XYZ file of C-alpha atoms in Angstrom:
323
model
C 0.000 0.000 0.000
C 1.457 3.341 -0.985
C 1.805 6.158 1.480
C 1.718 8.651 -1.383
C -1.363 10.521 -2.720
C -3.884 8.213 -4.354
C -5.094 8.857 -7.903
C -8.608 10.275 -7.851
C -8.296 12.031 -4.517
C -8.539 15.477 -6.137
C -11.884 14.700 -7.708
C -13.167 12.977 -4.610
C -12.596 15.854 -2.196
C -15.172 18.099 -3.839
C -17.882 15.662 -2.719
C -16.061 14.513 0.380
C -13.158 12.134 0.799
C -11.696 9.815 3.393
C -8.055 10.476 4.317
C -5.700 8.612 6.603
C -2.455 9.411 8.415
C -0.308 6.808 10.130
C 2.053 8.514 12.570
C 5.094 6.489 13.684
C 6.286 8.283 16.789
C 8.720 7.599 19.589
C 5.945 6.403 21.878
C 3.095 5.153 19.700
C 2.072 4.047 16.231
C -1.197 5.884 15.634
C -3.579 5.659 12.676
C -6.118 8.463 12.273
C -8.822 8.344 9.594
C -11.018 11.368 8.844
C -13.687 12.424 6.411
C -13.096 15.782 4.718
C -14.720 18.106 2.230
C -13.654 21.427 0.818
C -14.405 24.199 3.293
C -15.166 21.750 6.098
C -13.239 20.617 9.133
C -11.812 17.067 9.248
C -14.280 14.740 10.981
C -12.584 11.804 12.750
C -13.984 8.409 11.752
C -11.511 5.932 13.179
C -8.456 5.936 15.427
C -6.187 2.969 16.113
C -3.202 3.366 18.432
C -0.518 0.937 19.580
C 1.974 1.808 22.321
C 5.582 0.773 21.644
C 7.845 3.233 23.527
C 10.635 2.766 20.990
C 13.182 4.488 23.238
C 13.395 1.368 25.388
C 14.496 -0.635 22.320
C 17.536 1.546 21.586
C 20.957 0.011 22.207
C 24.072 1.902 23.349
C 24.846 2.925 19.770
C 21.369 4.370 19.208
C 20.164 1.527 16.981
C 16.721 -0.036 17.338
C 17.067 -3.641 18.533
C 15.770 -6.606 16.536
C 12.960 -6.977 19.071
C 12.006 -3.331 18.591
C 12.064 -3.601 14.796
C 9.853 -6.707 14.929
C 7.355 -4.893 17.173
C 7.417 -1.829 14.925
C 6.876 -3.787 11.703
C 3.996 -5.715 13.286
C 2.309 -2.532 14.553
C 2.634 -0.728 11.225
C 1.405 -3.776 9.356
C -1.673 -3.970 11.599
C -2.483 -0.297 11.014
C -1.881 -0.585 7.268
C -4.374 -3.457 7.057
C -6.986 -1.284 8.758
C -6.234 1.546 6.312
C -6.687 -0.804 3.361
C -10.058 -1.896 4.703
C -11.241 1.734 4.779
C -10.678 2.293 1.007
C -9.001 5.638 1.591
C -8.809 8.350 -1.057
C -5.387 9.377 0.256
C -3.036 7.839 2.809
C 0.265 8.987 4.305
C 2.634 7.090 6.573
C 4.973 9.473 8.373
C 7.805 8.912 10.818
C 9.424 11.354 13.232
C 12.550 11.423 15.393
C 12.465 7.773 16.496
C 13.262 6.535 12.988
C 14.933 9.697 11.719
C 17.676 9.523 14.341
C 18.079 5.776 14.856
C 21.578 4.545 13.959
C 20.045 1.797 11.812
C 17.168 3.962 10.595
C 17.734 3.400 6.876
C 17.647 -0.375 7.099
C 14.645 -0.272 9.449
C 12.761 1.963 7.011
C 13.612 -0.390 4.130
C 12.295 -3.387 6.062
C 9.092 -1.574 7.064
C 8.390 -0.518 3.479
C 9.070 -4.015 2.192
C 7.157 -6.056 4.776
C 4.253 -3.690 5.537
C 3.946 -2.557 1.895
C 3.913 1.156 2.698
C 5.968 4.170 1.663
C 7.350 6.207 4.561
C 7.568 9.984 4.673
C 10.427 10.769 7.100
C 9.778 14.219 8.556
C 12.548 16.514 9.673
C 12.222 18.178 13.075
C 11.442 21.488 11.393
C 8.733 19.767 9.310
C 7.168 18.453 12.510
C 7.138 21.959 13.969
C 5.647 23.499 10.808
C 2.864 20.937 10.464
C 1.944 21.188 14.140
C 1.952 24.979 13.867
C -0.481 24.755 10.929
C -2.842 22.613 13.003
C -2.652 24.978 15.968
C -3.228 28.050 13.796
C -6.314 26.484 12.211
C -7.677 25.484 15.616
C -7.183 28.858 17.337
C -7.655 31.062 14.273
C -6.265 34.424 13.233
C -7.466 36.113 16.409
C -4.659 34.338 18.285
C -2.194 36.769 16.681
C 1.468 35.830 16.860
C 1.677 32.276 18.221
C 4.505 30.641 20.135
C 4.101 26.878 19.884
C 5.650 24.341 22.279
C 5.136 20.682 21.361
C 6.725 17.855 23.381
C 6.965 14.532 21.595
C 8.720 11.375 22.662
C 12.017 12.212 20.990
C 12.040 15.979 20.529
C 10.600 19.324 21.547
C 9.321 21.446 18.675
C 9.198 25.244 18.877
C 7.660 27.561 16.287
C 6.677 31.230 16.147
C 4.711 33.173 13.568
C 1.810 35.378 12.565
C 0.651 33.245 9.631
C -0.059 29.578 8.889
C 3.599 29.069 8.010
C 5.760 29.918 11.045
C 8.497 32.507 10.766
C 10.865 30.065 12.489
C 10.514 26.353 13.282
C 12.958 24.497 15.531
C 13.364 20.981 16.903
C 15.577 20.240 19.916
C 16.424 16.882 21.587
C 14.176 17.302 24.626
C 11.421 14.767 24.038
C 9.785 13.182 27.081
C 10.873 9.647 26.188
C 14.409 10.615 25.213
C 14.826 12.651 28.415
C 13.532 9.799 30.565
C 15.921 7.246 29.049
C 18.846 9.646 29.013
C 18.588 11.069 32.527
C 16.398 8.972 34.812
C 17.991 5.796 36.133
C 15.413 4.799 38.742
C 11.664 4.863 39.271
C 10.885 7.265 40.906
C 13.756 9.378 39.528
C 16.448 10.616 41.897
C 16.495 14.333 42.718
C 20.026 14.569 41.294
C 18.822 13.104 37.986
C 15.948 15.572 37.829
C 18.384 18.407 38.466
C 20.695 17.139 35.714
C 17.812 17.116 33.228
C 16.824 20.664 34.211
C 20.370 21.927 33.692
C 20.645 20.206 30.307
C 17.223 21.497 29.212
C 18.144 25.037 30.247
C 21.348 24.926 28.190
C 19.533 23.623 25.102
C 16.665 26.071 25.483
C 18.915 29.110 25.945
C 20.082 28.593 22.358
C 16.503 28.103 21.120
C 15.370 31.317 22.836
C 18.210 33.231 21.185
C 17.053 32.011 17.762
C 13.378 32.814 18.412
C 13.798 36.199 20.116
C 14.254 38.264 16.891
C 10.747 37.266 15.755
C 9.041 39.234 18.489
C 6.925 38.658 21.559
C 4.008 36.246 21.048
C 0.398 37.225 21.595
C -0.590 33.665 22.414
C 1.394 30.695 23.746
C 0.060 27.250 22.864
C 1.157 23.798 23.935
C 0.307 20.647 22.008
C 1.028 16.895 22.215
C -0.315 14.172 24.459
C 2.281 14.923 27.149
C 1.120 18.521 27.514
C -2.552 17.566 27.319
C -1.989 14.990 30.080
C -0.248 17.530 32.309
C -2.992 20.079 31.691
C -5.718 17.602 32.573
C -3.915 16.805 35.806
C -2.725 20.236 36.876
C -4.487 22.853 34.739
C -7.919 24.470 34.545
C -10.845 24.163 32.195
C -12.405 27.485 31.238
C -15.402 28.315 29.042
C -14.493 28.280 25.357
C -16.304 29.100 22.139
C -19.524 27.100 21.757
C -19.591 23.942 23.860
C -15.806 23.468 23.793
C -13.824 23.956 26.989
C -10.588 25.922 26.961
C -7.744 24.046 28.668
C -5.153 26.293 30.309
C -1.968 25.382 32.181
C 0.083 27.817 34.254
C 3.740 27.429 35.150
C 2.811 27.660 38.823
C 0.418 24.727 38.504
C 3.025 22.726 36.614
C 5.774 23.435 39.142
C 3.432 22.430 41.945
C 2.641 19.049 40.374
C 5.933 17.915 38.832
C 7.713 17.360 42.199
C 4.714 15.351 43.411
C 4.732 13.209 40.272
C 8.462 12.665 40.715
C 7.924 11.136 44.168
C 5.550 8.488 42.773
C 6.502 5.396 40.828
C 5.047 4.791 37.374
C 2.362 2.417 38.631
C 1.063 4.979 41.128
C 0.974 7.757 38.517
C -1.409 5.698 36.368
C -4.132 6.268 38.974
C -4.041 10.039 38.466
C -6.485 11.817 36.146
C -5.068 12.479 32.714
C -2.010 10.222 33.039
C -2.619 7.409 30.553
C -0.738 4.095 30.951
C 1.609 4.827 28.041
C 2.642 8.157 29.640
C 3.329 7.048 33.209
C 7.047 6.425 32.656
C 7.817 9.654 30.843
C 5.400 12.198 32.321
C 7.901 13.456 34.911
C 10.568 14.192 32.295
C 7.911 15.785 30.095
C 6.857 17.999 32.987
C 10.446 19.018 33.730
C 11.076 19.897 30.077
C 7.835 21.877 29.784
C 8.582 23.746 33.010
C 12.029 24.720 31.748
C 10.664 25.669 28.330
C 8.020 27.932 29.856
C 10.638 29.497 32.100
C 13.137 29.991 29.238
C 10.567 31.717 27.021
C 9.058 33.736 29.878
C 5.709 31.957 29.668
C 3.412 32.057 32.698
C 0.391 30.422 31.046
C -0.337 28.465 27.898
C -3.435 27.228 26.108
C -3.589 23.562 25.186
C -4.401 22.550 21.617
C -6.325 19.335 20.895
C -4.834 19.391 17.365
C -1.188 18.610 16.681
C 1.037 16.879 14.104
C -1.435 14.345 12.681
C -4.098 16.982 12.149
C -1.519 19.293 10.568
C -0.555 16.606 8.074
C -4.215 15.968 7.226
C -4.808 19.687 6.715
C -1.781 19.855 4.422
C -3.129 16.906 2.414
C -6.473 18.631 2.026
C -4.902 21.975 1.092
C -2.832 20.349 -1.645
C -5.885 18.954 -3.408
């Protein structure tokens, strides 16, 4: 099955079309299928997600182990079969930092394409930031003004700033929640010294990112996206009245800094009992909280809004725009 545009999609969209995106991330393999029409918003029809946590399959050289590759191929194959059954007008399979940065990434990609019969679109970090920014802009609209986006994935943190649908600057830095957990935390719960080491590393990385972003001006609106940020907001943030029947999720740095030390004292099993902390996030939510706290501090952010749309929706919007 090709991951490239399908012949006939252009004609189909005028009357409505069914599109699919398979997102191979550092934490999950997630298939999202939506119905679209010109001028309309994407309407989700089916979602199928498998948790892999690929970071735990990396060896000392940064290669994905045979066990990890087997699990990845099986998960992608399962999702591809579902996509075939849906008779999609267009289908994209995209991979982010987990495959992009793996030492054996090229051979893993070749095996996936051969055995799962798909074509992979390997996104750069900047591509991830741009697509997520598009999704956030469409969700919040032009009234949001200049947006600063913070998106924490499993392998990287994406940052983007801009007044339009295309950001003026898009960055990706190695501060993903999964990567930070594997790289800095050596026990569960994590030691205070390990948490401090992650904070110091994050601050050093973010100081450079702030220097690159600063020339583009002060944002009117700061928005966080990704499952990690949504989980933290559900746990520590507030729900406020939004437009229509939609709630507005808001997270302050004070709320975050109150909760992260408490999360860090719990083990992963205990965290799963908390609201908003899904089983696949229990191991990496502390590192994600530390990184977000440092990012908000580095950029001078006291409060951010949480976007329900992120990378997958951005890719779907791009697909629709192109036809």
